[in-house]
Short mmCIF file of C-alpha atoms in Angstrom, two decimals:
data_model
loop_
_atom_site.label_atom_id
_atom_site.label_comp_id
_atom_site.label_asym_id
_atom_site.label_seq_id
_atom_site.Cartn_x
_atom_site.Cartn_y
_atom_site.Cartn_z
CA UNK A 26 61.04 -14.65 -15.08
CA UNK A 27 63.37 -12.87 -12.66
CA UNK A 28 63.56 -9.79 -14.93
CA UNK A 29 59.76 -9.68 -15.11
CA UNK A 30 59.47 -9.85 -11.32
CA UNK A 31 62.10 -7.14 -10.96
CA UNK A 32 60.08 -4.85 -13.21
CA UNK A 33 56.97 -5.58 -11.14
CA UNK A 34 59.00 -4.82 -7.97
CA UNK A 35 58.20 -8.26 -6.59
CA UNK A 36 61.68 -9.80 -6.75
CA UNK A 37 64.26 -8.45 -4.27
CA UNK A 38 67.10 -6.54 -5.91
CA UNK A 39 69.70 -8.31 -3.76
CA UNK A 40 68.63 -11.88 -4.39
CA UNK A 41 72.14 -13.11 -5.15
CA UNK A 42 73.80 -11.07 -2.41
CA UNK A 43 73.56 -11.26 1.33
CA UNK A 44 71.46 -8.48 2.80
CA UNK A 45 73.08 -6.93 5.91
CA UNK A 46 71.11 -7.18 9.13
CA UNK A 47 71.30 -3.40 9.42
CA UNK A 48 69.32 -3.06 6.16
CA UNK A 49 66.74 -5.52 7.48
CA UNK A 50 66.40 -3.49 10.67
CA UNK A 51 65.95 -0.27 8.69
CA UNK A 52 63.30 -1.89 6.50
CA UNK A 53 61.44 -3.28 9.52
CA UNK A 54 61.58 0.10 11.27
CA UNK A 55 60.16 1.86 8.21
CA UNK A 56 57.38 -0.73 7.99
CA UNK A 57 56.70 -0.31 11.71
CA UNK A 58 56.36 3.47 11.36
CA UNK A 59 54.21 3.29 8.23
CA UNK A 60 51.76 0.51 9.06
CA UNK A 61 51.66 0.08 12.84
CA UNK A 62 52.73 3.32 14.58
CA UNK A 63 51.68 5.74 11.79
CA UNK A 64 54.16 8.31 13.01
CA UNK A 65 57.07 10.06 11.33
CA UNK A 66 59.86 9.87 13.91
CA UNK A 67 63.42 8.58 14.16
CA UNK A 68 65.21 6.53 16.79
CA UNK A 69 67.49 9.37 17.91
CA UNK A 70 64.51 11.58 18.77
CA UNK A 71 62.86 8.67 20.57
CA UNK A 72 65.85 7.95 22.82
CA UNK A 73 66.38 11.63 23.51
CA UNK A 74 62.64 11.83 24.32
CA UNK A 75 62.33 14.73 21.89
CA UNK A 76 59.85 13.47 19.30
CA UNK A 77 58.40 16.68 17.83
CA UNK A 78 54.65 17.00 18.35
CA UNK A 79 54.06 18.60 14.98
CA UNK A 80 51.52 18.15 12.22
CA UNK A 81 54.15 16.43 10.05
CA UNK A 82 54.80 13.84 12.77
CA UNK A 83 51.15 12.91 13.19
CA UNK A 84 50.06 13.35 9.55
CA UNK A 85 50.09 9.56 8.81
CA UNK A 86 47.91 8.91 11.85
CA UNK A 87 45.48 11.69 10.93
CA UNK A 88 45.01 10.53 7.33
CA UNK A 89 44.63 6.82 8.15
CA UNK A 90 42.28 7.43 11.10
CA UNK A 91 40.16 9.73 8.94
CA UNK A 92 40.02 7.12 6.17
CA UNK A 93 39.19 4.41 8.73
CA UNK A 94 36.37 6.51 10.22
CA UNK A 95 34.81 7.18 6.81
CA UNK A 96 35.11 3.50 5.85
CA UNK A 97 33.64 2.17 9.09
CA UNK A 98 30.73 4.65 9.09
CA UNK A 99 29.98 3.85 5.44
CA UNK A 100 30.01 0.09 6.04
CA UNK A 101 27.84 0.35 9.16
CA UNK A 102 25.25 2.48 7.32
CA UNK A 103 25.27 0.08 4.38
CA UNK A 104 24.77 -3.04 6.52
CA UNK A 105 22.86 -1.93 9.63
CA UNK A 106 20.76 0.96 8.25
CA UNK A 107 19.63 0.08 4.72
CA UNK A 108 16.84 2.70 4.77
CA UNK A 109 19.35 5.47 5.49
CA UNK A 110 21.75 4.06 2.89
CA UNK A 111 19.24 4.61 0.08
CA UNK A 112 19.00 8.33 0.87
CA UNK A 113 22.74 9.15 0.91
CA UNK A 114 24.33 6.34 -1.15
CA UNK A 115 23.81 5.49 -4.83
CA UNK A 116 23.09 1.81 -4.16
CA UNK A 117 22.02 -0.70 -1.53
CA UNK A 118 23.54 -3.96 -0.37
CA UNK A 119 21.38 -5.89 -2.83
CA UNK A 120 22.66 -3.71 -5.67
CA UNK A 121 26.25 -4.52 -4.71
CA UNK A 122 25.51 -8.24 -4.72
CA UNK A 123 24.05 -7.93 -8.22
CA UNK A 124 27.06 -5.96 -9.47
CA UNK A 125 29.63 -8.36 -8.00
CA UNK A 126 27.47 -11.45 -8.72
CA UNK A 127 27.57 -13.26 -5.39
CA UNK A 128 25.43 -13.65 -2.26
CA UNK A 129 25.74 -12.84 1.47
CA UNK A 130 27.94 -9.81 0.97
CA UNK A 131 26.80 -8.62 4.40
CA UNK A 132 29.06 -11.29 5.97
CA UNK A 133 32.09 -9.76 4.28
CA UNK A 134 31.06 -6.26 5.35
CA UNK A 135 30.57 -7.25 8.99
CA UNK A 136 33.93 -9.00 8.89
CA UNK A 137 35.53 -5.84 7.46
CA UNK A 138 34.03 -3.69 10.21
CA UNK A 139 35.34 -5.99 12.95
CA UNK A 140 38.82 -6.22 11.41
CA UNK A 141 39.01 -2.45 10.99
CA UNK A 142 38.18 -1.92 14.67
CA UNK A 143 40.82 -4.48 15.70
CA UNK A 144 43.51 -2.91 13.51
CA UNK A 145 42.72 0.53 14.91
CA UNK A 146 43.26 -0.81 18.44
CA UNK A 147 46.66 -2.14 17.30
CA UNK A 148 47.58 1.34 16.12
CA UNK A 149 46.30 3.01 19.29
CA UNK A 150 48.36 0.74 21.58
CA UNK A 151 51.55 1.31 19.57
CA UNK A 152 50.87 5.05 19.23
CA UNK A 153 50.37 5.43 22.98
CA UNK A 154 53.54 3.50 23.86
CA UNK A 155 55.63 5.68 21.56
CA UNK A 156 54.22 8.89 23.03
CA UNK A 157 55.09 7.77 26.59
CA UNK A 158 58.47 6.38 25.39
CA UNK A 159 57.67 2.81 26.40
CA UNK A 160 57.94 1.15 22.98
CA UNK A 161 60.69 -1.38 23.64
CA UNK A 162 60.78 -2.77 20.13
CA UNK A 163 62.78 0.34 19.23
CA UNK A 164 65.63 -1.18 21.26
CA UNK A 165 65.75 -4.07 18.78
CA UNK A 166 65.69 -1.69 15.82
CA UNK A 167 68.49 0.38 17.28
CA UNK A 168 70.71 -2.59 18.12
CA UNK A 169 70.57 -4.20 14.68
CA UNK A 170 70.43 -0.96 12.72
CA UNK A 171 73.76 0.34 14.00
CA UNK A 172 75.57 -3.02 14.21
CA UNK A 173 77.37 -4.14 11.05
CA UNK A 174 79.16 -7.34 12.13
CA UNK A 175 76.60 -9.94 11.01
CA UNK A 176 78.81 -12.89 12.06
CA UNK A 177 78.15 -11.96 15.68
CA UNK A 178 74.49 -12.90 15.24
CA UNK A 179 74.40 -15.45 12.41
CA UNK A 180 77.16 -17.91 11.59
CA UNK A 181 78.23 -18.21 7.92
CA UNK A 182 76.64 -21.65 7.47
CA UNK A 183 73.23 -20.26 8.53
CA UNK A 184 73.52 -16.91 6.76
CA UNK A 185 72.75 -18.29 3.30
CA UNK A 186 69.63 -20.03 4.61
CA UNK A 187 68.46 -16.89 6.40
CA UNK A 188 68.74 -14.76 3.28
CA UNK A 189 67.00 -17.47 1.26
CA UNK A 190 64.21 -17.38 3.86
CA UNK A 191 64.02 -13.59 3.53
CA UNK A 192 63.85 -13.82 -0.26
CA UNK A 193 61.00 -16.32 -0.19
CA UNK A 194 58.97 -14.38 2.39
CA UNK A 195 59.55 -11.11 0.53
CA UNK A 196 58.41 -12.66 -2.74
CA UNK A 197 55.27 -14.24 -1.27
CA UNK A 198 54.24 -11.19 0.78
CA UNK A 199 54.87 -8.70 -2.03
CA UNK A 200 53.06 -10.88 -4.57
CA UNK A 201 49.96 -11.22 -2.39
CA UNK A 202 50.05 -7.52 -1.47
CA UNK A 203 50.31 -6.33 -5.09
CA UNK A 204 47.69 -8.81 -6.32
CA UNK A 205 45.19 -7.72 -3.69
CA UNK A 206 45.75 -4.06 -4.54
CA UNK A 207 45.07 -4.71 -8.22
CA UNK A 208 41.92 -6.67 -7.35
CA UNK A 209 40.75 -3.87 -5.04
CA UNK A 210 41.28 -1.22 -7.70
CA UNK A 211 39.48 -3.25 -10.37
CA UNK A 212 36.54 -3.93 -8.05
CA UNK A 213 36.15 -0.27 -7.10
CA UNK A 214 36.42 0.79 -10.75
CA UNK A 215 33.71 -1.68 -11.66
CA UNK A 216 31.40 -0.29 -8.98
CA UNK A 217 32.30 3.30 -9.94
CA UNK A 218 31.48 2.58 -13.58
CA UNK A 219 28.04 1.31 -12.56
CA UNK A 220 27.46 4.40 -10.38
CA UNK A 221 28.40 6.75 -13.23
CA UNK A 222 26.17 4.78 -15.58
CA UNK A 223 23.08 5.23 -13.40
CA UNK A 224 24.06 8.90 -12.89
CA UNK A 225 24.10 9.49 -16.65
CA UNK A 226 20.75 7.72 -16.75
CA UNK A 227 19.42 10.36 -14.27
CA UNK A 228 18.60 7.80 -11.58
CA UNK A 229 20.78 9.48 -8.92
CA UNK A 230 21.97 13.02 -8.33
CA UNK A 231 25.49 14.45 -8.25
CA UNK A 232 25.63 14.62 -4.43
CA UNK A 233 25.42 10.83 -4.13
CA UNK A 234 28.11 10.40 -6.78
CA UNK A 235 30.38 12.87 -4.99
CA UNK A 236 29.86 11.12 -1.62
CA UNK A 237 30.57 7.77 -3.21
CA UNK A 238 33.83 8.98 -4.80
CA UNK A 239 35.05 10.25 -1.41
CA UNK A 240 34.08 6.94 0.19
CA UNK A 241 35.90 5.01 -2.56
CA UNK A 242 39.09 6.99 -1.97
CA UNK A 243 38.86 6.39 1.79
CA UNK A 244 38.18 2.66 1.34
CA UNK A 245 41.03 2.24 -1.14
CA UNK A 246 43.47 4.16 1.05
CA UNK A 247 42.63 2.35 4.27
CA UNK A 248 42.33 -1.10 2.66
CA UNK A 249 45.79 -0.64 1.13
CA UNK A 250 47.08 0.22 4.59
CA UNK A 251 45.33 -2.81 6.13
CA UNK A 252 46.86 -5.11 3.53
CA UNK A 253 50.25 -3.66 4.48
CA UNK A 254 49.66 -4.57 8.13
CA UNK A 255 48.45 -8.09 7.35
CA UNK A 256 51.19 -8.99 4.87
CA UNK A 257 54.15 -6.56 4.84
CA UNK A 258 54.42 -6.13 8.62
CA UNK A 259 53.87 -9.86 9.24
CA UNK A 260 56.63 -10.56 6.71
CA UNK A 261 59.12 -8.49 8.70
CA UNK A 262 57.89 -10.04 11.93
CA UNK A 263 58.48 -13.55 10.58
CA UNK A 264 61.99 -12.60 9.48
CA UNK A 265 62.93 -11.33 12.92
CA UNK A 266 61.41 -14.39 14.59
CA UNK A 267 63.50 -16.58 12.28
CA UNK A 268 66.60 -14.54 13.17
CA UNK A 269 65.97 -15.20 16.87
CA UNK A 270 65.31 -18.88 16.17
CA UNK A 271 68.61 -19.25 14.33
CA UNK A 272 70.51 -17.59 17.17
CA UNK A 273 68.91 -19.90 19.74
CA UNK A 274 69.66 -22.94 17.56
CA UNK A 275 73.29 -21.83 17.25
CA UNK A 276 73.54 -21.56 21.02
CA UNK A 277 72.20 -25.09 21.53
CA UNK A 278 74.56 -26.58 18.93
CA UNK A 279 77.57 -24.78 20.39
CA UNK A 280 76.79 -26.10 23.82
CA UNK A 281 76.39 -29.69 22.63
CA UNK A 282 79.75 -29.51 20.88
CA UNK A 283 81.60 -28.53 24.08
CA UNK A 284 83.13 -31.22 26.25
CA UNK A 285 83.15 -29.45 29.60
CA UNK A 286 80.25 -27.95 31.53
CA UNK A 287 82.41 -25.10 32.83
CA UNK A 288 83.07 -23.99 29.27
CA UNK A 289 79.34 -23.71 28.82
CA UNK A 290 78.93 -21.63 31.95
CA UNK A 291 81.59 -19.07 31.11
CA UNK A 292 80.90 -18.83 27.37
CA UNK A 293 77.17 -19.23 26.99
CA UNK A 294 75.48 -17.91 30.10
CA UNK A 295 75.90 -14.34 28.88
CA UNK A 296 74.67 -15.17 25.35
CA UNK A 297 71.60 -16.91 26.72
CA UNK A 298 70.72 -13.88 28.84
CA UNK A 299 71.21 -11.54 25.87
CA UNK A 300 68.88 -13.62 23.70
CA UNK A 301 66.33 -13.91 26.49
CA UNK A 302 66.39 -10.14 26.98
CA UNK A 303 65.97 -9.45 23.24
CA UNK A 304 63.05 -11.85 22.88
CA UNK A 305 61.40 -10.45 26.02
CA UNK A 306 61.84 -6.94 24.64
CA UNK A 307 60.25 -7.90 21.33
CA UNK A 308 57.45 -9.75 23.10
CA UNK A 309 56.63 -6.79 25.37
CA UNK A 310 55.59 -4.74 22.34
CA UNK A 311 54.33 -7.44 19.97
CA UNK A 312 52.28 -9.59 22.36
CA UNK A 313 49.18 -7.41 21.90
CA UNK A 314 49.57 -7.80 18.15
CA UNK A 315 49.52 -11.60 18.47
CA UNK A 316 46.19 -11.65 20.28
CA UNK A 317 44.71 -9.33 17.64
CA UNK A 318 46.03 -11.68 14.96
CA UNK A 319 44.36 -14.61 16.71
CA UNK A 320 41.02 -12.78 16.84
CA UNK A 321 41.22 -11.85 13.15
CA UNK A 322 42.20 -15.43 12.33
CA UNK A 323 39.14 -16.80 14.14
CA UNK A 324 36.80 -14.41 12.32
CA UNK A 325 38.48 -15.16 8.98
CA UNK A 326 38.02 -18.92 9.09
CA UNK A 327 34.43 -18.63 10.40
CA UNK A 328 33.35 -16.04 7.83
CA UNK A 329 35.07 -17.89 4.98
CA UNK A 330 33.19 -21.11 5.74
CA UNK A 331 29.84 -19.31 6.14
CA UNK A 332 30.37 -17.15 3.06
CA UNK A 333 31.38 -20.12 0.91
CA UNK A 334 28.35 -22.12 1.99
CA UNK A 335 25.96 -19.31 0.97
CA UNK A 336 27.20 -19.02 -2.61
CA UNK A 337 25.03 -20.37 -5.40
CA UNK A 338 27.85 -20.22 -7.95
CA UNK A 339 31.55 -19.50 -7.51
CA UNK A 340 32.77 -16.59 -9.64
CA UNK A 341 36.12 -14.84 -9.77
CA UNK A 342 35.24 -12.24 -7.13
CA UNK A 343 33.81 -14.53 -4.45
CA UNK A 344 36.61 -17.06 -5.04
CA UNK A 345 39.18 -14.33 -4.44
CA UNK A 346 37.38 -13.27 -1.25
CA UNK A 347 37.44 -16.83 0.10
CA UNK A 348 41.13 -17.18 -0.79
CA UNK A 349 41.88 -13.86 0.93
CA UNK A 350 40.13 -14.95 4.13
CA UNK A 351 41.98 -18.25 4.10
CA UNK A 352 45.28 -16.43 3.44
CA UNK A 353 44.74 -14.32 6.57
CA UNK A 354 44.00 -17.47 8.58
CA UNK A 355 47.00 -19.44 7.32
CA UNK A 356 49.37 -16.48 7.70
CA UNK A 357 48.44 -16.39 11.39
CA UNK A 358 49.01 -20.14 11.61
CA UNK A 359 52.46 -19.65 10.04
CA UNK A 360 53.40 -16.89 12.48
CA UNK A 361 52.32 -18.97 15.47
CA UNK A 362 54.22 -21.99 14.13
CA UNK A 363 57.43 -19.97 13.94
CA UNK A 364 56.80 -18.54 17.40
CA UNK A 365 56.38 -22.05 18.81
CA UNK A 366 59.80 -23.18 17.54
CA UNK A 367 61.80 -21.01 19.95
CA UNK A 368 60.49 -22.64 23.18
CA UNK A 369 61.30 -26.05 21.63
CA UNK A 370 64.97 -25.10 21.43
CA UNK A 371 64.84 -23.91 25.02
CA UNK A 372 63.53 -27.34 26.05
CA UNK A 373 66.39 -29.01 24.18
CA UNK A 374 68.79 -26.66 25.89
CA UNK A 375 67.37 -27.53 29.30
CA UNK A 376 67.49 -31.32 28.81
CA UNK A 377 71.00 -31.23 27.37
CA UNK A 378 72.23 -29.00 30.18
CA UNK A 379 70.69 -31.25 32.82
CA UNK A 380 72.35 -34.36 31.36
CA UNK A 381 75.73 -32.67 31.26
CA UNK A 382 75.27 -31.37 34.77
CA UNK A 383 74.42 -34.81 36.21
CA UNK A 384 77.28 -36.38 34.27
CA UNK A 385 79.72 -33.87 35.74
CA UNK A 386 78.72 -34.97 39.26
CA UNK A 387 79.46 -38.60 38.47
CA UNK A 388 82.84 -37.86 36.88
CA UNK A 389 84.00 -35.55 39.66
CA UNK A 390 82.87 -37.91 42.45
CA UNK A 391 84.66 -40.85 40.86
CA UNK A 392 87.78 -38.77 40.50
CA UNK A 393 87.68 -37.83 44.19
CA UNK A 394 87.23 -41.46 45.24
CA UNK A 395 90.22 -42.48 43.18
CA UNK A 396 92.50 -39.71 44.35
CA UNK A 397 91.57 -39.25 48.00
CA UNK A 398 94.33 -41.57 49.38
CA UNK A 399 97.04 -40.39 46.99
CA UNK A 400 97.32 -36.77 48.08
CA UNK A 401 100.16 -35.50 50.16
CA UNK A 402 99.45 -33.43 53.20
CA UNK A 403 100.65 -30.18 51.62
CA UNK A 404 98.14 -30.65 48.76
CA UNK A 405 95.09 -31.06 50.94
CA UNK A 406 94.51 -27.35 51.39
CA UNK A 407 94.69 -26.73 47.65
CA UNK A 408 92.26 -29.59 46.93
CA UNK A 409 89.88 -28.27 49.54
CA UNK A 410 89.82 -24.86 47.86
CA UNK A 411 89.29 -26.55 44.53
CA UNK A 412 86.29 -28.47 45.88
CA UNK A 413 84.84 -25.23 47.28
CA UNK A 414 85.20 -23.63 43.86
CA UNK A 415 83.58 -26.63 42.19
CA UNK A 416 80.73 -26.51 44.69
CA UNK A 417 80.22 -22.81 43.99
CA UNK A 418 80.17 -23.43 40.24
CA UNK A 419 77.67 -26.23 40.74
CA UNK A 420 75.38 -23.91 42.67
CA UNK A 421 75.55 -21.31 39.92
CA UNK A 422 74.88 -23.83 37.19
CA UNK A 423 72.08 -25.45 39.21
CA UNK A 424 70.42 -22.07 39.67
CA UNK A 425 70.84 -21.33 35.96
CA UNK A 426 69.30 -24.69 34.97
CA UNK A 427 66.34 -23.98 37.24
CA UNK A 428 65.95 -20.58 35.60
CA UNK A 429 65.95 -22.21 32.15
CA UNK A 430 63.12 -24.54 33.17
CA UNK A 431 61.06 -21.68 34.60
CA UNK A 432 61.74 -19.03 31.95
CA UNK A 433 59.08 -18.27 29.36
CA UNK A 434 61.72 -18.20 26.64
CA UNK A 435 59.55 -17.15 23.72
CA UNK A 436 56.44 -15.13 22.96
CA UNK A 437 53.01 -14.80 24.54
CA UNK A 438 49.57 -14.14 23.08
CA UNK A 439 48.77 -10.96 24.99
CA UNK A 440 48.79 -11.94 28.63
CA UNK A 441 46.61 -15.01 28.03
CA UNK A 442 48.92 -17.90 27.17
CA UNK A 443 52.49 -18.78 26.23
CA UNK A 444 52.96 -19.84 22.60
CA UNK A 445 54.68 -23.23 22.29
CA UNK A 446 54.20 -26.25 20.03
CA UNK A 447 51.52 -27.76 22.28
CA UNK A 448 49.48 -24.56 22.29
CA UNK A 449 49.92 -24.25 18.51
CA UNK A 450 48.47 -27.74 17.96
CA UNK A 451 45.66 -26.97 20.42
CA UNK A 452 44.76 -23.74 18.60
CA UNK A 453 44.83 -25.44 15.22
CA UNK A 454 42.48 -28.20 16.39
CA UNK A 455 40.25 -25.64 18.12
CA UNK A 456 39.91 -23.66 14.88
CA UNK A 457 38.99 -26.84 13.03
CA UNK A 458 36.27 -27.64 15.59
CA UNK A 459 34.89 -24.08 15.39
CA UNK A 460 34.57 -24.29 11.61
CA UNK A 461 32.76 -27.63 11.81
CA UNK A 462 30.34 -26.35 14.46
CA UNK A 463 29.48 -23.18 12.56
CA UNK A 464 29.11 -25.02 9.28
CA UNK A 465 26.83 -27.61 10.87
CA UNK A 466 24.78 -24.97 12.70
CA UNK A 467 24.19 -22.48 9.89
CA UNK A 468 24.85 -24.32 6.65
CA UNK A 469 23.37 -27.81 6.97
#
């Protein structure tokens, strides 16, 4: 089975070996450039602010935007202007439904138009930030790409789990991505065969066939790119979120294993700030992507329920479409679930720190009560300085604990809300209510 998956390029080549974090960073950066930014640049040029404004740099953006424009215009004409569609296209919407053998294909087309617009806004935001050198996610790429001591970030006992997690996510994402590409190609070939058949039967002219072939190439190219955003990029995003989660978990466990609060202050304050800065940096760039994911997720679950209710008989094609829509919805749920885990560890960190802080007050006060009559006069000055130092440390730790409680240690959905476990449950229940309302309104 493993050899078969290797030949299909679905099984990672380094399954039995640990993948360095630098390789993960390089892979994520390449995915970021290909699917999100659509620019050919490197990190050195970015930090020197010397990204060349050449045709080669912007060629990915030009080709994908051109394919997106052709696809969107074609879909809008097909759905909104059926009279115009008959004059320039070889078939109508009803013809497509007969070829593919299902109903309400207009729902899928409207969904595709909306998703294409949303994905183009994702590209535009990332493209603009890179051009003005304000894309902070490059800081994360640079840090992990040029750092080769993995034990600094992930302890050995968690490293095996992390690479197992990477293997599973790679396998699932690549399998779905490849399967959808094969289904897309087969569907387009089936439609193309029908178009050529009616052309040989002299029912359409060569101009319509030529236009349709160009449209097919544009749709295939842009749909392949969209699948890469929805599955390959989300895969890398999940892996980095899991890396941050493991580091936060390690920090909490290390703190709980220490016996003295001062050890925590000197050893972990800096690590907490580093993690907070990295997560904030990642969130600054990715927060717009999360809100776009939420919008696509809402449309996916609504359209899937409406589309399923309109089918007279489930065939292979409409079943695959429903599964695809549900896969988009549940992939968003999975991403939000992983995002909500990081604030949970911050809450544990806060409660544990507060308990240790209060306990230190009790221990120190009892010690002073016991020793206050046993000190010699020449020791009083030293003890006074020690109490001043303890008071100063208490102020620092108290301020740090207050910062922990107020920090948004995690990720946000745009600038709308902070993603934690309570918001995740609320969104899940809200999606369930939306589906029930739409199904009751339009299907019953």
